[in-house]
Structures are given as C-alpha cells and as structure tokens.
XYZ file of C-alpha atoms in Angstrom:
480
model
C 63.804 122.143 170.741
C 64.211 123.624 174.293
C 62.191 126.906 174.943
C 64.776 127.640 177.535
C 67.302 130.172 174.918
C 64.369 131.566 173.500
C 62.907 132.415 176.637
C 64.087 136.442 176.473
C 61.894 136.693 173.033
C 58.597 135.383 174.741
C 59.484 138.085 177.517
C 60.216 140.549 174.989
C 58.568 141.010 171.787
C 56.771 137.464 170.983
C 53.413 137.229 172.517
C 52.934 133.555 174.176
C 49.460 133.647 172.613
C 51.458 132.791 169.405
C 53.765 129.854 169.721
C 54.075 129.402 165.780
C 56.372 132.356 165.245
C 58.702 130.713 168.108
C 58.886 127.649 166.429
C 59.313 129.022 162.915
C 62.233 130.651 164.141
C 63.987 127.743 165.560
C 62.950 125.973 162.400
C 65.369 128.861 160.475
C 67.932 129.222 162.552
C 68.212 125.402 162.923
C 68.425 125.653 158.660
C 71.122 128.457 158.609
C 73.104 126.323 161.191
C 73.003 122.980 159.024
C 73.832 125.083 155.707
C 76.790 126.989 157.790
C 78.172 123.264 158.516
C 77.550 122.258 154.691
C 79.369 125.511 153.140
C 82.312 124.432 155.811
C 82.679 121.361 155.076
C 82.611 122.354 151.082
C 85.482 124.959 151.783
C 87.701 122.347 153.248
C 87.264 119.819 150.867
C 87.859 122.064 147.608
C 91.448 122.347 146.097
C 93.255 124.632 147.621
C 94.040 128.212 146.087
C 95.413 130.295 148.532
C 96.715 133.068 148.039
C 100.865 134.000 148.497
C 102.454 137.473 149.403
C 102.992 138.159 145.687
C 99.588 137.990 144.899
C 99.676 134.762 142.869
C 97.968 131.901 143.214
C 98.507 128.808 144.331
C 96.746 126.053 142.151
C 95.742 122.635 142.503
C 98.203 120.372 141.119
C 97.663 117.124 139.060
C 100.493 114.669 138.426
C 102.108 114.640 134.908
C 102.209 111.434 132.642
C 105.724 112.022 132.486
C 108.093 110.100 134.072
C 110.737 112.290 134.574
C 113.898 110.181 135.182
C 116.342 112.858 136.300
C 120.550 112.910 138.059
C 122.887 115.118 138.695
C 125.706 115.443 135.795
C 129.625 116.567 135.946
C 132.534 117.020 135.263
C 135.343 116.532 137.223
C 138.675 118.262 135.557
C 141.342 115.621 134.713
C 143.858 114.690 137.656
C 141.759 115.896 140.602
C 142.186 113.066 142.861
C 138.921 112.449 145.588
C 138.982 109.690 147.767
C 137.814 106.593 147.354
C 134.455 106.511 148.903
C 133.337 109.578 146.981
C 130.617 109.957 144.838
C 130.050 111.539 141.404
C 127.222 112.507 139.320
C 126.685 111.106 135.693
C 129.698 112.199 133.269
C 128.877 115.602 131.238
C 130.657 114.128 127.811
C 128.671 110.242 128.849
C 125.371 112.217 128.979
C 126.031 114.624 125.760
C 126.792 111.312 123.679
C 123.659 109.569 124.915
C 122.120 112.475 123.935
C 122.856 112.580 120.423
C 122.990 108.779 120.136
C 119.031 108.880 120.942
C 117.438 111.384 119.054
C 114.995 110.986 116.028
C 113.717 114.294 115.437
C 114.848 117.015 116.607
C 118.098 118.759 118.992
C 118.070 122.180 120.370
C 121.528 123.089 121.572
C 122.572 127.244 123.354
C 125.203 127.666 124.614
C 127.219 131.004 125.352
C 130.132 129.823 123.173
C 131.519 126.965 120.964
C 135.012 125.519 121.625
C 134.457 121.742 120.831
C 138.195 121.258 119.294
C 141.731 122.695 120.902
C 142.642 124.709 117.279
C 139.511 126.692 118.686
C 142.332 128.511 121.278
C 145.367 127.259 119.853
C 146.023 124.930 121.908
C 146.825 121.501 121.008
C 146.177 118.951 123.974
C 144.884 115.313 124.325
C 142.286 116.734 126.818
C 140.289 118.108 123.620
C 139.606 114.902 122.134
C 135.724 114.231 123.977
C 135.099 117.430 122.495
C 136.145 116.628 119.092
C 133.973 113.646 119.642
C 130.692 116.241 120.589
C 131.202 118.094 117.356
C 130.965 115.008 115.246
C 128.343 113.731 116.610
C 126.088 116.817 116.070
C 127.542 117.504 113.020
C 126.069 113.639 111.882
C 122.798 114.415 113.422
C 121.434 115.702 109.701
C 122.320 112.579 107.932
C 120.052 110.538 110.663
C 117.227 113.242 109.430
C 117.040 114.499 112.971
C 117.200 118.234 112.893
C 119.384 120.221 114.658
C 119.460 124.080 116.070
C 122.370 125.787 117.698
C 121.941 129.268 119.192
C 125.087 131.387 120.198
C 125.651 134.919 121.505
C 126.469 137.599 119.901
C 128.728 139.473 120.974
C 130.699 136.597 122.799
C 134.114 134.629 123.803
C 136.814 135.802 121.164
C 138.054 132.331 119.447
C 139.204 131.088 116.264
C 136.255 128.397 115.854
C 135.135 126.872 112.819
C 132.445 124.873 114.852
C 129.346 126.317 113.854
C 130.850 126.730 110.521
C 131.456 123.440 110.156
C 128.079 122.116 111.131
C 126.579 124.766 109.255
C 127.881 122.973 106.341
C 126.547 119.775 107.394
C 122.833 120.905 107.749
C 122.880 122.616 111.031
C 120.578 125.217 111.884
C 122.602 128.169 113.676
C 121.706 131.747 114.424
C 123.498 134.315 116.681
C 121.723 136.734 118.876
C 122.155 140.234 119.391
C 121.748 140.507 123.091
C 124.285 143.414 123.457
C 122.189 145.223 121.700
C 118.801 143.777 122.783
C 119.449 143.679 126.433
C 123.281 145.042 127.126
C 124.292 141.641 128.103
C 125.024 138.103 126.611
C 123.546 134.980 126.231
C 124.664 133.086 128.728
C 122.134 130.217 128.629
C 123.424 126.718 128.727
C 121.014 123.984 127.933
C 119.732 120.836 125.449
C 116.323 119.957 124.222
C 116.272 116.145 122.348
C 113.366 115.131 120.880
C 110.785 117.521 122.900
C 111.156 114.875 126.210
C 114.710 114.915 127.493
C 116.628 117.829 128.426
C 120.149 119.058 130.039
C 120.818 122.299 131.689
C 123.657 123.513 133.898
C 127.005 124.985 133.848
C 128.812 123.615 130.879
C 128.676 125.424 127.738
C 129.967 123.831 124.472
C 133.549 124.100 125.277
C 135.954 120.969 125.026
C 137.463 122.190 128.546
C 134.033 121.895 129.982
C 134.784 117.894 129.439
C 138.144 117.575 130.935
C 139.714 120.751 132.129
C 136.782 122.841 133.988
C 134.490 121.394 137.066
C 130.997 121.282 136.249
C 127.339 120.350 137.232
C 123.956 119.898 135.371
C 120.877 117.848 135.640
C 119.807 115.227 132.731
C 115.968 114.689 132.759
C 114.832 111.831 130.601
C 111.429 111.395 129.243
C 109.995 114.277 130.432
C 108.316 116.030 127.308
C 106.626 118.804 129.259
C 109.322 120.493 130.600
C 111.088 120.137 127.688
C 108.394 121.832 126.071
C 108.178 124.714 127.928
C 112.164 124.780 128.008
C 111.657 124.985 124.521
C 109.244 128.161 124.653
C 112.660 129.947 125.989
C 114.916 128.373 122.916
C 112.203 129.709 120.633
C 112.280 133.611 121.792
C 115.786 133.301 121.000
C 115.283 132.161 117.858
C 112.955 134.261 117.099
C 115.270 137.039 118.329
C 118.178 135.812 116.155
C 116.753 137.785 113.806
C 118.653 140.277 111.972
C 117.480 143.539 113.337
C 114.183 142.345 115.645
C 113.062 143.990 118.580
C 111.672 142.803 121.887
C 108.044 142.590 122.019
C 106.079 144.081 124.811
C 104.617 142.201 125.779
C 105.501 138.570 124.627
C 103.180 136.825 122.407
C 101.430 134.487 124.301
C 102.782 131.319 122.330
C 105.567 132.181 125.031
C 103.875 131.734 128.075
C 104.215 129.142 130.136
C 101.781 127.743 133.068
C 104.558 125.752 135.047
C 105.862 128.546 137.907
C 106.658 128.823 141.079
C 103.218 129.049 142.566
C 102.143 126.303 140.096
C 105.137 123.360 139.703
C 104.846 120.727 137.208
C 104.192 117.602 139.807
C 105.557 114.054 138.856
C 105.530 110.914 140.671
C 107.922 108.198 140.079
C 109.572 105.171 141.717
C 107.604 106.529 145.105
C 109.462 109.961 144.790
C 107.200 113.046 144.408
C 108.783 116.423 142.299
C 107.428 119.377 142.410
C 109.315 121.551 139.237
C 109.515 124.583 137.310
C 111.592 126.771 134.710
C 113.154 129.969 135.533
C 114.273 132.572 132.894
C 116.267 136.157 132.545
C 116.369 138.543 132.163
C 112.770 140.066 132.582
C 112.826 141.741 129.206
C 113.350 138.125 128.077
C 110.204 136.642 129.374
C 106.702 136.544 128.997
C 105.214 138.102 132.431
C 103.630 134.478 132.914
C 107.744 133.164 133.393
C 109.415 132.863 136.992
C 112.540 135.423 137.166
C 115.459 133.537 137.973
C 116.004 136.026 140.714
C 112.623 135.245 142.366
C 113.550 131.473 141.832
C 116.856 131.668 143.573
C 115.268 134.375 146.427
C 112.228 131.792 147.078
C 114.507 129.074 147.353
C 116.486 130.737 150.041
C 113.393 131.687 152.004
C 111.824 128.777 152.199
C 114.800 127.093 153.640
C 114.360 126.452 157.636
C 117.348 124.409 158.450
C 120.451 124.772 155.542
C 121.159 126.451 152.382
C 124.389 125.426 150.405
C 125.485 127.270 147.653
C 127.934 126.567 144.746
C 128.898 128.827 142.505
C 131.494 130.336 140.380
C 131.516 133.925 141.133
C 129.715 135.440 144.101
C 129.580 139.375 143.442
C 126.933 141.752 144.819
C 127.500 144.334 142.445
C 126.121 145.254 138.423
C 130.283 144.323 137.365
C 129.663 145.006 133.798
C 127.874 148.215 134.237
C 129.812 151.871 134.244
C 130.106 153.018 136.572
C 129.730 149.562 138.444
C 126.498 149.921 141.486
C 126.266 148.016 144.440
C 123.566 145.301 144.416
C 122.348 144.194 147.221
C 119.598 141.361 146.743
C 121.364 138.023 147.186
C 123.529 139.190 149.687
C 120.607 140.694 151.538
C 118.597 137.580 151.207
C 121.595 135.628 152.483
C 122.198 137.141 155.545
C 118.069 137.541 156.270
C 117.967 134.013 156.621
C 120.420 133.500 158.780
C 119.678 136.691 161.249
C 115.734 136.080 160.732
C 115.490 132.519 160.868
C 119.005 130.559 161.901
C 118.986 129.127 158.688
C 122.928 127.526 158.725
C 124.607 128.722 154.876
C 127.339 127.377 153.609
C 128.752 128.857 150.465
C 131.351 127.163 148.222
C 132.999 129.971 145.829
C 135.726 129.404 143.051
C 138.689 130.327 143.227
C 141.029 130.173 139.988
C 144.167 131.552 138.273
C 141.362 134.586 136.679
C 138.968 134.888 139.432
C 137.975 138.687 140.085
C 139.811 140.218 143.602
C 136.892 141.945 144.524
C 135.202 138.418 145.343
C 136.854 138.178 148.276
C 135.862 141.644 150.490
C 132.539 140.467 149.940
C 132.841 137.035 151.621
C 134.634 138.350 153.709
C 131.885 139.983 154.637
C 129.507 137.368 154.569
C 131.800 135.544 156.949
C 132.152 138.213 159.163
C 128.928 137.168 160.657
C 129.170 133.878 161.548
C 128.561 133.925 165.597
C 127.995 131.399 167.712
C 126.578 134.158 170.599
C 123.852 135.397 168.072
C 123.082 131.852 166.518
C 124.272 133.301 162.731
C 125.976 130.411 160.920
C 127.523 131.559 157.761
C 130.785 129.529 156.614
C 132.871 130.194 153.229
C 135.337 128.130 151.689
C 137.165 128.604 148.571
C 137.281 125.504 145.574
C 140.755 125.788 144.202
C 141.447 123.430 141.145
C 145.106 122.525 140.969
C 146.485 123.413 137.830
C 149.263 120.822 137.666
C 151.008 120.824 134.387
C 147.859 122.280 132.588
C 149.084 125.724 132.724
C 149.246 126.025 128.544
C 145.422 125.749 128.956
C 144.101 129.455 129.080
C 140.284 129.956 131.311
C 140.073 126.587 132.493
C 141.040 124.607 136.088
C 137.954 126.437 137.637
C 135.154 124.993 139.934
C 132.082 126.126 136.785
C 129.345 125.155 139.398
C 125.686 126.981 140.109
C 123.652 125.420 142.254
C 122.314 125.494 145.407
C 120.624 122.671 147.455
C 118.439 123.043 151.109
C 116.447 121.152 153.401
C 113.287 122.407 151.041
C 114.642 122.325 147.635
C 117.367 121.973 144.792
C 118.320 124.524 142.554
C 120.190 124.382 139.574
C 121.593 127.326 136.812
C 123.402 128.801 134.323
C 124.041 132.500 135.424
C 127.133 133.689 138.305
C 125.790 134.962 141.286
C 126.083 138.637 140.644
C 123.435 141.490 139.694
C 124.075 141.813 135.786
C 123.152 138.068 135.669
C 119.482 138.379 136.420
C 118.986 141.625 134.635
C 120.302 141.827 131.338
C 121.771 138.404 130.780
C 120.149 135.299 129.593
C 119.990 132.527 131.576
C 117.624 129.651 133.496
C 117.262 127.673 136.301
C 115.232 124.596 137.180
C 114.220 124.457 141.207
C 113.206 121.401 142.188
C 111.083 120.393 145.445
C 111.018 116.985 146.364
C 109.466 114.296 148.605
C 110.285 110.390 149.578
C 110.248 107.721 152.254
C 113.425 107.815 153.972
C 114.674 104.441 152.758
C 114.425 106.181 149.457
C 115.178 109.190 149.490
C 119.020 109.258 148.941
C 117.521 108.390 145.335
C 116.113 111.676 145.237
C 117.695 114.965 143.237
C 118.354 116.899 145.956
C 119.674 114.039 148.033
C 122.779 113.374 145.201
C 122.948 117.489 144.896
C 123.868 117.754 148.648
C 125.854 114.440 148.378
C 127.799 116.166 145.927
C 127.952 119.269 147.924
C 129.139 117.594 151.257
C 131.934 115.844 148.835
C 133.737 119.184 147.636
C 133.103 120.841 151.102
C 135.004 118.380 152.852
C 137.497 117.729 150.345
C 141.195 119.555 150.701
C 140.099 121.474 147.480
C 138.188 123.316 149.934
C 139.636 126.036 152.376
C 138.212 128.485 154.600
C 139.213 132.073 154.035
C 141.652 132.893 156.928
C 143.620 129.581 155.617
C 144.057 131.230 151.990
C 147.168 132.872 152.432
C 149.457 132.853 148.883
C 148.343 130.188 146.420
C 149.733 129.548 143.166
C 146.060 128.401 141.813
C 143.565 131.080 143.451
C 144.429 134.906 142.669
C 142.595 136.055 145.806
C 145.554 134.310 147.512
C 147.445 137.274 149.360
C-alpha cells in the first residue's frame, strides 16, 4: 500500500522506528472499507421496505397463485343508442346469471336494497323481466345445496318487496343491519362473493332497473379466491352486525383484518399483465385499523396520477348532505383541484344528471370548472351524462348514469359510495383500486385500459354536455 496518505501520521504521532503500527492500520482501514462495500451491496439487494408519508410500510410483494381473470361489467339502460364502433363492458344481468349458474358452495350477496320484480314499485313493465330471472335463480340456489346469504340495510329504500321474503322461504340466509343506528348512515355496499374465488362489485344494487333502466359499471373477477376472501372479511362484520342489538367493537377482532392494503397490494400475473390490488372499506368505524379507508383509496389514487384523472360518478357533492345542519366538506374537492394547480394533472369529471338529481350539484362544478385555464396550465373539464327518458317516464328513480369509478394514467378505481362526505364516514361501502402493468401490444387487454375505453365512449358521446351547453332539459333537473 502506498506510504504516501499516511505520510502526515509518520510526521505526527507514529515514530518511523515502528513501521508495524503503520501497516496494521492500513490493514484495518483496508477491512472497514471492504465490509462498507459488503453492507452496500447487502442494502441494495434486500427487498425493499421503504417507508411512505403515512408511516406505513411498503412490503415486498410475491405473486398470488390466483389467476385473477377480471372485465369491466354494465349496464347500458334500454334504448340508449351509441354508435357503432363503440365498446361495452360484459352485461350486469349476463354476469349475475353466470354467477349463480357456477356456484357449488356458497353465495354472499349485499346490496343496499332489493327490487328484483316490478310489483316491488308498482310498476308493471317488460323491462323487469331479467330481474325476475335474478330472483329465481338465487332463490334455486338451496336446492343445488349451495348456500346462500343476503345482507340488506336497515333502515333503507321504502318498497313493497317480497324478495327476501320469498327467498327466505326457500332457504336463504338474510339479515338486516342496523346502520342508522350503528353508524347514522346506510349500507350502501354493493357486491357478490361465489364460492370464496369469484367476486362482483360496483354500482348496481339488486334492483331490476339496475338491468335495463339505470346505467351501470362493476368489475367481475374470476378465480381469484384471495380477494374474495378478504372481501368476505367485510360481508362477515356485517353479519356479525346484523345482530339484533350488537355493538361495534373497538377495536375489531382480528379475524377482520386484512394484510392486502394500499402499501401492500395483492400482486397477480397473468396472460403477461401484472396487477397490483387491494380492498377498500367505510366507514372507519366499520373497519379493522389494518383496512384501507375508501377515502385514502380514492385520495391516493388521485395523487399518484401525473398525466389524467377521469372520474365517473353519480353525485359529486362536497358537503356531509345528510347531516343537520349540512357542513361543507372539503377533501375531494381539495384533492381535485391540488392536482391540477400542483402538478397539471388534466381531470375530467363525468357527473349525472337525471329527472331527481340534487340542484346543489351544479354550483359546485361550477366551481370546479371555473378553473380550467389555459394561461395557468389548470385543465379541469365537466360534462353532464343525461339519460333520455323516452317513454319510460312511469318508471320512478331510474334513467340515471349509476357509475363510480375513476380511471388514470397510474391506476383504476372502482366503488360503491357517491362522491360526497357522508359516504366515507358513516356509510358502508368499498372500492377495489387496481394498478396495472403490460407490453403495449397488450395492454388494451388490461382493466384500466377497457375502464378508460369506456370512459372516452360516454365522454364523447351526445349524452355528454358541458355545463354552459345545459340550458333547459326535460331529462336533467339542473337544466335552468
């Protein structure tokens, strides 16, 4: 080793008449450099588990056996005419009858109300057959020995139903729950379980209209038993709740958690397409600490968009509606317009518009729009979905675009809840995000390439307008 870097220490403090001590000290140091190189190299080659603002941690993932075969579902309300070259996601009543028409074991059904037949709402209407069709088939579930659970809110939708009682007398499991007075809300949640492995979640509940007369969107996932296990973690605490006279536990018994989050995503690989997925729940008093908040599901997706977010959804109202006095609530909106000050992320929101859609939706995108400037860069643009109504006008809460979901250049995510405060905190709901990856030549297989596929459809049909070109509509009652 060259003397030449060591030569202050001989001048200093080591006398030359002992050369050893030199040496033995190159000898270390040389040591402490090669184990400073090893340690490095260690460090970068472990899994990764840094840390994020909130604290939690990021861990490594490992792909799931599961396959996880998943599309977009709808459906489209009868005599809405597209063009030609449009396309659709699966049908809502094709994937509810595959549904039933493959399970063995067990279905899990919740849904915010049951209106499967038109006597339901006195109507009487053609357009309720597929949902006469749903009710059967669930109702003959218990003679194929699979069994079946149905969870409703209570309070809920005023109808005349029999549905539940009539599968109750076939061997259906049903149970109401008490989320008025458990959270001051409603049970809003949407979803299926089949057979632990395949699931459906979205927009519809178990309403014949949401068949034929009411535009919705879901997502099917085949074969993929461990999200539909831990999707059935949130069916079980309301079961358990369902209860006459239980309480919330604090906290949630840890049969509830669940180790598929945000920070750690269920990874599966298939057909060369990589997703990255987890389950999102509300409200908080409804979930184990261990669950994602929808809130933080929809707020992460927003801010990890760089380039677009699209949003479709029913209602749009930054305010706690059902509260009294009603409070402003700020948190989507803020996020909203943070991303496209902060970062020039372009939104697009697509907001329903129907014969029973609340006036104060509009001041607030309104708002929203207000902002849209080419000088500072801020790209925010609104339209309005109007379903005609046609000749369905005997058809009461229906001819509305049911849709919440939201797609960007990062991720997909798709709901149950309106886009307004009391949603997230004392109504049940869920989400599912999805993050995904593909080769290009691929990759319009993808999720989130057939969400914003679906997206781009209904932005650029004419059942989309812009605010300023409202003006007095028949079909949208925040037409002036």
């Amino acid at each position: 080793m060259p003397a030449t870097p060591y030569k202050h220490l001989h001048d200093k403090n080591i006398s030359s008449k002992k050369p050893t001590s030199c040496v033995v000290l190159a000898v270390v140091m040389a040591c402490l450099t090669v184990l400073g190189i090893i340690l490095a190299i260690a460090i970068l080659e472990r899994p990764s588990y840094s840390d994020k603002n909130d604290g939690e941690k990021i861990l490594p993932l490992e792909p799931s056996i599961d396959s996880c075969s998943m599309a977009p579902v709808e459906t489209i309300p009868l005599y809405m005419e597209y063009n030609d070259s449009a396309t659709f996601g699966l049908p809502t009543q094709t994937v509810w009858e595959d549904l039933i028409a493959m399970a063995t074991k067990q279905v899990d059904v919740v849904s915010f109300y049951w209106t499967l037949t038109g006597p339901d709402i006195n109507v009487n209407s053609s357009s309720a057959i597929p949902g006469s069709h749903i009710l059967t088939g669930l109702g003959s579930l218990p003679t194929r020995n699979v069994s079946v659970r149905v969870l409703i809110s209570n309070p809920t939708v005023l109808t005349n139903s029999t549905d539940l009682k009539d599968l109750q007398q076939k061997g259906v499991q049903v149970r109401e729950v008490e989320f008025g007075r458990l959270t001051h809300g409603v049970l809003h949640t949407k979803f299926w379980i089949v057979d632990r492995k395949h699931l459906f979640l979205g927009s519809p509940n178990m309403d014949w209209r949401a068949l034929t007369q009411v535009k919705e969107l879901g997502v099917v996932l085949h074969n993929c038993s461990t999200l539909a296990i831990d999707l059935e973690k949130i069916f079980n605490s309301y079961w358990e709740m369902g209860f006459p006279n239980s309480t919330l536990p604090d906290p949630w018994p840890s049969k509830y958690d669940t180790n598929i989050t945000k920070s750690h995503p269920l990874l599966v690989e298939k057909d060369n397409i990589t997703s990255q997925m987890y389950i999102s729940g509300s409200p908080p008093l409804f979930c184990p600490q261990s669950r994602t908040p929808d809130i933080d599901a929809i707020l992460t997706t927003i801010s990890e968009a760089q380039h677009y977010v699209d949003v479709a959804v029913m209602e749009y109202l930054p305010m706690m509606q059902f509260e009294k006095p009603q409070t402003y609530w700020s948190v989507l909106d803020d996020a909203i317009r943070a991303a496209a000050f902060d970062r020039k992320v372009k939104i697009r929101m697509l907001v329903s518009c129907g014969r029973d859609s609340n006036p104060s939706v509009l001041s607030f995108l309104q708002s929203l729009a207000a902002l849209d400037n080419h000088i500072s860069h801020m790209s925010i643009k609104i339209k309005l979905f109007i379903v005609p109504v046609g000749n369905q006008t005997d058809i009461p809460y229906s001819r509305v675009n049911h849709n919440k979901y939201m797609v960007t250049d990062k991720a997909a995510y798709i709901g149950t809840s309106n886009w307004s405060g009391d949603y997230f905190t004392t109504t049940g709901g869920v989400g599912l995000v999805i993050s995904q990856h593909a080769p290009h030549l691929i990759w319009k297989k993808s999720l989130q390439s057939q969400l914003r596929a679906v997206f781009e459809r209904d932005w650029n049909s004419h059942f989309a307008i812009y605010l300023d070109e409202l003006g007095h509509h028949p079909d949208c009652a925040l037409g002036t």
